[in-house]
Coordinates of C-alpha atoms and ligand atoms in Angstrom, one line a residue:
X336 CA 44.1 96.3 134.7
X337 CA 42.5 96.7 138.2
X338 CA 42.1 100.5 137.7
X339 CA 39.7 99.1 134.8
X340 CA 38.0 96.8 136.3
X341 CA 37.0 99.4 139.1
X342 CA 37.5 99.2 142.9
X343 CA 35.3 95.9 143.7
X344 CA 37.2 93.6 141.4
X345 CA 40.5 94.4 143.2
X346 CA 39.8 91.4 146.0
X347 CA 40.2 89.1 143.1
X348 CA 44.3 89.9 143.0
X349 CA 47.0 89.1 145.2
X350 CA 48.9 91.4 147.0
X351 CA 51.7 91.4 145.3
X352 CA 49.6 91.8 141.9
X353 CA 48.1 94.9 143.1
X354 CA 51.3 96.1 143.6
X355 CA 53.1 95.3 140.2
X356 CA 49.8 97.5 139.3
X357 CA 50.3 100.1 141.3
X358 CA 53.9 100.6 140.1
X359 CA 52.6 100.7 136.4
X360 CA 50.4 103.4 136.9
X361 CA 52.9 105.3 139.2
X362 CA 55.5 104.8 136.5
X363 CA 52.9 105.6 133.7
X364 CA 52.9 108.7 135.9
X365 CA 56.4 109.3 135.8
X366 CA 56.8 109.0 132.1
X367 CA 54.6 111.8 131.1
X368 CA 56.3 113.4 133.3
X369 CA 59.3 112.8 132.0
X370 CA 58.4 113.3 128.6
X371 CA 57.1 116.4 129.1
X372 CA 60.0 117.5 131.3
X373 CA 63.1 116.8 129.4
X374 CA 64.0 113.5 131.8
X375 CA 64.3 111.9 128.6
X376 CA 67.5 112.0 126.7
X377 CA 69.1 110.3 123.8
X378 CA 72.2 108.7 123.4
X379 CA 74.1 107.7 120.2
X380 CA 76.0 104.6 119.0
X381 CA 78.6 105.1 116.5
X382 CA 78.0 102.9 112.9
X383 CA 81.3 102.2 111.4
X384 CA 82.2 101.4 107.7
X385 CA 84.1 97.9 108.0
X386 CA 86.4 98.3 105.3
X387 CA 87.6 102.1 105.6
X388 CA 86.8 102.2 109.6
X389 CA 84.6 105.7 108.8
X390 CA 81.8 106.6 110.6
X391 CA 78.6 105.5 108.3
X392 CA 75.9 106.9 110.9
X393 CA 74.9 107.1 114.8
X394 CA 71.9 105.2 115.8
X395 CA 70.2 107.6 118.9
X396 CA 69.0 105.5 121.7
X397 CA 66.4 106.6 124.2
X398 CA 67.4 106.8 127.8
X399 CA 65.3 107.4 131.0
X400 CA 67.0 109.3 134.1
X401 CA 64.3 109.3 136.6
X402 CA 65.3 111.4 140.1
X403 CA 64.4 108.9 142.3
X404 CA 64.6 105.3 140.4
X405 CA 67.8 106.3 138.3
X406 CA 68.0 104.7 135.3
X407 CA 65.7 102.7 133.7
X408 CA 66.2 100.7 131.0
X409 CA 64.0 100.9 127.2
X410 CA 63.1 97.6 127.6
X411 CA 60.9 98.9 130.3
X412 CA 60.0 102.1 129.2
X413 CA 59.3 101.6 125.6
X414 CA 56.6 99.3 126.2
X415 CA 54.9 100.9 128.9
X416 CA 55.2 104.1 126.6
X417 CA 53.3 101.3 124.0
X418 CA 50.4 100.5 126.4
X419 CA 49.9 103.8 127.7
X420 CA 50.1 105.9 124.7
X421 CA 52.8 107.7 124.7
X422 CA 54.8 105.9 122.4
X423 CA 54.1 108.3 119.6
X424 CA 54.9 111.4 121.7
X425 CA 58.5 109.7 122.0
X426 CA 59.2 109.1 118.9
X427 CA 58.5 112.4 117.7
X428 CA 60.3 113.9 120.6
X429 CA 63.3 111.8 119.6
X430 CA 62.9 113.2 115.7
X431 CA 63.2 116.2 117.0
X432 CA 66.0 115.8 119.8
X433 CA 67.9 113.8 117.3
X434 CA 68.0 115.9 114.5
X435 CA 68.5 119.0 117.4
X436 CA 71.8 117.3 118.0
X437 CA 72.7 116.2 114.4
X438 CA 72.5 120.0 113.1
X439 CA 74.2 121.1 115.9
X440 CA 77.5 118.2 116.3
X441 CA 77.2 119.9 112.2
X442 CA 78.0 123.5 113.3
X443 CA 80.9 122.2 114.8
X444 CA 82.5 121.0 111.8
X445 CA 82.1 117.3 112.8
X446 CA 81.2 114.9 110.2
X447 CA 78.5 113.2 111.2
X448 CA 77.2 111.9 108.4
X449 CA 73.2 110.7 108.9
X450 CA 71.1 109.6 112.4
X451 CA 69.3 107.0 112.7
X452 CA 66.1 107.0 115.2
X453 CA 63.8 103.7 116.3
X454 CA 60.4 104.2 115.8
X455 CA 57.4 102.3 117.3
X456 CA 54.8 100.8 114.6
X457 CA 52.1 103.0 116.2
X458 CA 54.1 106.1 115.2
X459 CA 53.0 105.3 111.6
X460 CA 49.4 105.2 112.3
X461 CA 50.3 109.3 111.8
X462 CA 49.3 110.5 108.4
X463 CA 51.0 113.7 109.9
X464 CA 54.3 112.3 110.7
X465 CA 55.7 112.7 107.1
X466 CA 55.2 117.1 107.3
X467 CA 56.6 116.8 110.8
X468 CA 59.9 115.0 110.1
X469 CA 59.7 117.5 106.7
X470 CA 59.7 120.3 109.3
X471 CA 61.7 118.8 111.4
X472 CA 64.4 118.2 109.1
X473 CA 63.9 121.7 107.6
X474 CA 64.0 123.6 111.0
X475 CA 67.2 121.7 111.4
X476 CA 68.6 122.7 107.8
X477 CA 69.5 119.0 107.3
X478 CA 68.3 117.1 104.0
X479 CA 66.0 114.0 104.0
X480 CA 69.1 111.3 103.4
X481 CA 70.5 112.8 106.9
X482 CA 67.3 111.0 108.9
X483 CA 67.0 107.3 108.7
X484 CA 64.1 105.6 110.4
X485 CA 64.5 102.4 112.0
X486 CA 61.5 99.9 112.1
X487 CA 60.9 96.2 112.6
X488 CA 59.4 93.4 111.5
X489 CA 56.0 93.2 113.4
X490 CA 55.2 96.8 111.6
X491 CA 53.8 94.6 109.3
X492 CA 51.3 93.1 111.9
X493 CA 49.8 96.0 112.1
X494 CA 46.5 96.4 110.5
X495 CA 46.0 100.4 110.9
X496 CA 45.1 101.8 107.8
X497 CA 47.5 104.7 107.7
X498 CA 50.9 102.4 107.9
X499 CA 51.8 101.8 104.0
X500 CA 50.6 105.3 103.4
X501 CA 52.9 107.0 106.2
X502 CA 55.7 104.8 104.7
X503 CA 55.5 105.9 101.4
X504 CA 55.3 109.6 101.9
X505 CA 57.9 109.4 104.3
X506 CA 60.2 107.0 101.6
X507 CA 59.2 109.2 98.9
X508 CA 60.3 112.5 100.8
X509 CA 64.0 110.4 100.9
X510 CA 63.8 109.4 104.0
X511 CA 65.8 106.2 104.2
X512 CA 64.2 102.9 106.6
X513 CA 66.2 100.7 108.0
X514 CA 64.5 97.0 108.8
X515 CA 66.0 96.6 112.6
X516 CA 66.5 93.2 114.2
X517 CA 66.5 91.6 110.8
X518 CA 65.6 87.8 110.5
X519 CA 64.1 87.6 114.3
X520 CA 60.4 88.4 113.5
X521 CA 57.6 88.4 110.8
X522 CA 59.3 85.0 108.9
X523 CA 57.5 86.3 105.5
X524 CA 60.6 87.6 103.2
X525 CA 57.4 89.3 100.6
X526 CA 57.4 92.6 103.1
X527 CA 60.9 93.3 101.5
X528 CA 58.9 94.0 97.7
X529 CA 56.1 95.6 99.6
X530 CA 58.2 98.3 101.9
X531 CA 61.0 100.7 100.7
X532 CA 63.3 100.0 102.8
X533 CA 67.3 100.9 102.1
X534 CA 69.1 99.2 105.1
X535 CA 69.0 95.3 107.3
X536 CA 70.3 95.2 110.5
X537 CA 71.2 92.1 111.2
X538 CA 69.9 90.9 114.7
X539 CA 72.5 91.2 117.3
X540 CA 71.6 87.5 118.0
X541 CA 72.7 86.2 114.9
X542 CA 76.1 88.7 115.3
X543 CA 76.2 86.7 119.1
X544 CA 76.9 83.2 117.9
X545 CA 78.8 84.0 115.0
X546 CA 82.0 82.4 116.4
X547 CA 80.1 79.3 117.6
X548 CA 77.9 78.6 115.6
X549 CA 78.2 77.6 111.7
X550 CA 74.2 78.1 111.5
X551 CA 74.7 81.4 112.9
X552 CA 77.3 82.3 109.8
X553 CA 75.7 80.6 107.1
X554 CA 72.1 83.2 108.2
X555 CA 74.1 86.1 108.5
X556 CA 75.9 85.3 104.9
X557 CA 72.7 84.7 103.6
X558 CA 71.0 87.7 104.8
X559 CA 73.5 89.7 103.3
X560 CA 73.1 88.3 100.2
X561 CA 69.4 88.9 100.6
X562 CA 70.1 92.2 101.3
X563 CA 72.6 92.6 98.6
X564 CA 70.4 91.3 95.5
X565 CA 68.2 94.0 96.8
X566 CA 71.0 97.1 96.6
X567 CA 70.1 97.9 100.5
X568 CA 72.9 98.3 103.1
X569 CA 73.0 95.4 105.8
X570 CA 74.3 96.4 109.0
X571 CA 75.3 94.0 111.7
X572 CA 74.5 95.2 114.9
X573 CA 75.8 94.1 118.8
X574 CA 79.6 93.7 117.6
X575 CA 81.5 92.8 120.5
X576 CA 84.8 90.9 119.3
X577 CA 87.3 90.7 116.9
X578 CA 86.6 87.2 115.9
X579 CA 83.1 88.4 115.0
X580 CA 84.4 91.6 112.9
X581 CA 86.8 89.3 111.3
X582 CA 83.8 86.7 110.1
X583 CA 81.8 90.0 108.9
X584 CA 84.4 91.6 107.1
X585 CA 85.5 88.4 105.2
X586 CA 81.7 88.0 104.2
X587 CA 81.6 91.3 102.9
X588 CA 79.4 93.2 105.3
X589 CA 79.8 96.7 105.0
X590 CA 78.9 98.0 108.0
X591 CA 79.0 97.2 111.8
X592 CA 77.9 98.5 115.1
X593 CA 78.6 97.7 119.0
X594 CA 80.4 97.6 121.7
X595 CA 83.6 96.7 120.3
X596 CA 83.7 99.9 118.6
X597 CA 82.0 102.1 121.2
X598 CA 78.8 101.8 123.4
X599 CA 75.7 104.0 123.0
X600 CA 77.6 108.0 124.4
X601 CA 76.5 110.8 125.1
X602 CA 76.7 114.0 122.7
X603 CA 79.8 114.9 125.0
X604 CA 81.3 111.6 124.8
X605 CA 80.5 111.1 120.5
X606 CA 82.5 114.5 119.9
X607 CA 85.6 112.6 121.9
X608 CA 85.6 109.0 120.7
X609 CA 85.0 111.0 117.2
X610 CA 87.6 112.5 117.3
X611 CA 90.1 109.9 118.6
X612 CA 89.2 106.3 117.6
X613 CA 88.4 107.6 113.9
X614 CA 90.6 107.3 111.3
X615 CA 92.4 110.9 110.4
X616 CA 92.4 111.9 106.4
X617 CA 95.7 109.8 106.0
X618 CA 94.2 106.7 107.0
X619 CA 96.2 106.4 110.6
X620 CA 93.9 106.1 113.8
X621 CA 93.9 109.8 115.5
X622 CA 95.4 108.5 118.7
X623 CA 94.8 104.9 118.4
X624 CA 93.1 104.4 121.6
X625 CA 89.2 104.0 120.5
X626 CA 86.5 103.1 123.2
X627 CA 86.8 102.0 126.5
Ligands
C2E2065 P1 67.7 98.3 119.0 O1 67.2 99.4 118.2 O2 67.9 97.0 118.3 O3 69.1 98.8 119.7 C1 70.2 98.0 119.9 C2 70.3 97.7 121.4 O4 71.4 96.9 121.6 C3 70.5 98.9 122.3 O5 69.9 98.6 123.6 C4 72.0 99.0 122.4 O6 72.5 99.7 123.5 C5 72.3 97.5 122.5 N1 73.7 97.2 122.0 C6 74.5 97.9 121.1 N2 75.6 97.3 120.9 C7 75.6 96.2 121.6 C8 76.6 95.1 121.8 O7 77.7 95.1 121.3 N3 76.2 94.1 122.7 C9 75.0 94.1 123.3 N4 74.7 93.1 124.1 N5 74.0 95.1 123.1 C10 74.4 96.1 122.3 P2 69.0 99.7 124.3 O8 69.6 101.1 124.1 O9 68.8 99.2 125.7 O10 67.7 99.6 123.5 C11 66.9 98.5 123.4 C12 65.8 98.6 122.4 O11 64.9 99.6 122.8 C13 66.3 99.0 121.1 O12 66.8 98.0 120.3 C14 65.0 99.6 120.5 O13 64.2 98.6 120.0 C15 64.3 100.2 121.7 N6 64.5 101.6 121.7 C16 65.6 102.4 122.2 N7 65.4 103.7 122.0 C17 64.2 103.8 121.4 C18 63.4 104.9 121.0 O14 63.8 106.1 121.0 N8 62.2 104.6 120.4 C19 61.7 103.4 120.3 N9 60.5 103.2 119.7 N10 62.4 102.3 120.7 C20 63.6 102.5 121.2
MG2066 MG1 67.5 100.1 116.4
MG2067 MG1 68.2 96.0 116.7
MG2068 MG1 65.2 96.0 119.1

């Protein structure tokens, strides 16, 4: 803000403003940087099938490892990657890095079975994106149901031009969209005629006060039954306890995701908890143990 309002507007903030402005641009700085060289990585959180405890997907999650300021969290990054520009950059970058790593966990003989990746609403202002994640995805020798692209509510906020287009070609490639966050934004239910989506996630705030909170059960029931009348798979996402697992199950969602059944790994750590806190062929856990 200062840089824009040039050099003899800067008496007009306090010190401490100044700084918080400084940071941003120095951090602005940094992520370009990072972007460009490979600082950025992704990691993955295991999706698990409630009823036959199989792996359903891996949502990838950006992560920032900066030398000097370690880690820094999304909630910082992805918006200053918003405001800055970058944002599309990212997304793509995580297309690609996530797909990378799909392909390749493939080669290996381990069943991963589809990836999802977040994208920003400004990374469907890109008529292009559809023949990138079509390259992408070809490069990669993975087929269109293999990708799923997470979006959320405010997407439909957005007044750019290109949005519904970029969603179609991207649906009607097979791509599959998944509505994150479900039931904490936009409060209009008409989006779910007007984009093809094929999976909810159910806010991880709803999931939070399941054992509470009969309000809390009584949405999450509901939205899976919203999401069910439309044949798209709801998803519940931040799992932490058994309690809440139990309330899912018994309502019939098939699908959860959390820290209960692993935090967001790294490609390293996906190939171990894969191969011990899944169920083997026979239906026993491979070792029992599961996540820390
Ligand atoms: P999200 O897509 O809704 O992802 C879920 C967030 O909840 C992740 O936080 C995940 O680490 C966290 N989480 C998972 N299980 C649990 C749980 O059991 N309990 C709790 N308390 N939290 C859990 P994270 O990785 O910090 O990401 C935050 C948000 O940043 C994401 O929310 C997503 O909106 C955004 N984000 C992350 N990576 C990307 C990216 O590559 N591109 C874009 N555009 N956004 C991203
Ligand atoms: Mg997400
Ligand atoms: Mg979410
Ligand atoms: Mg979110």
């Amino acid at each position: 803000q200062a840089k824009k309002r040039g050099r003899g507007s800067l008496s007009f903030f306090s010190a401490e403003m100044d700084q918080l402005a400084q940071e941003r641009l120095m951090l602005e700085g940094a992520l370009r940087l990072a972007i460009q060289s490979g600082q950025l990585h992704l990691q993955y959180q295991p999706q698990v099938a409630l009823e036959s405890g199989e792996l359903y997907g891996v949502e990838a999650l950006a992560r920032w490892t900066h030398p000097v300021l370690g880690t820094i969290s999304p909630a910082r990054f992805i918006p200053l990657a918003e405001e800055c520009g970058l944002i599309a950059d990212l997304g793509l970058w995580a297309i690609r890095e996530a797909c990378r790593q799909l392909s390749a966990w493939r080669a290996k003989g381990l069943a991963v079975p589809a990836i999802s990746v977040n994208l920003s609403p400004t990374s469907f202002h890109n008529l292009a994106l559809p023949q990138m994640v079509a390259d992408t995805l070809r490069l990669h020798r993975l087929d269109a149901k293999d990708l799923t692209l997470e979006l959320t509510e405010n997407i439909l906020l957005d007044t750019n031009p290109y949005t519904m287009k970029t969603i179609s070609a991207l649906s009607e490639q097979g791509i599959r969209l998944s509505m994150d966050d479900f039931g904490t934004g936009y409060s209009s239910l008409s989006y779910l005629r007007r984009l093809p989506v094929s999976e909810l996630k159910l806010d991880q705030s709803f999931v939070a006060d399941l054992e509470q909170d009969p309000a809390a059960r009584a949405l999450s029931n509901a939205i899976l039954g919203i999401g069910q009348s439309l044949r798209l798979t709801v998803v519940a996402e931040g799992v932490e306890t058994d309690g809440q697992t139990r309330i899912l199950r018994a309502q019939g969602y098939p699908v959860a995701q959390g820290y209960l059944f692993s935090r967001p790994l790294s490609p390293q750590d996906m190939e171990t908890w894969m191969t011990s806190a899944l169920p083997t062929t026979d239906g026993t856990a491979n070792g029992g143990a599961g996540p820390p």
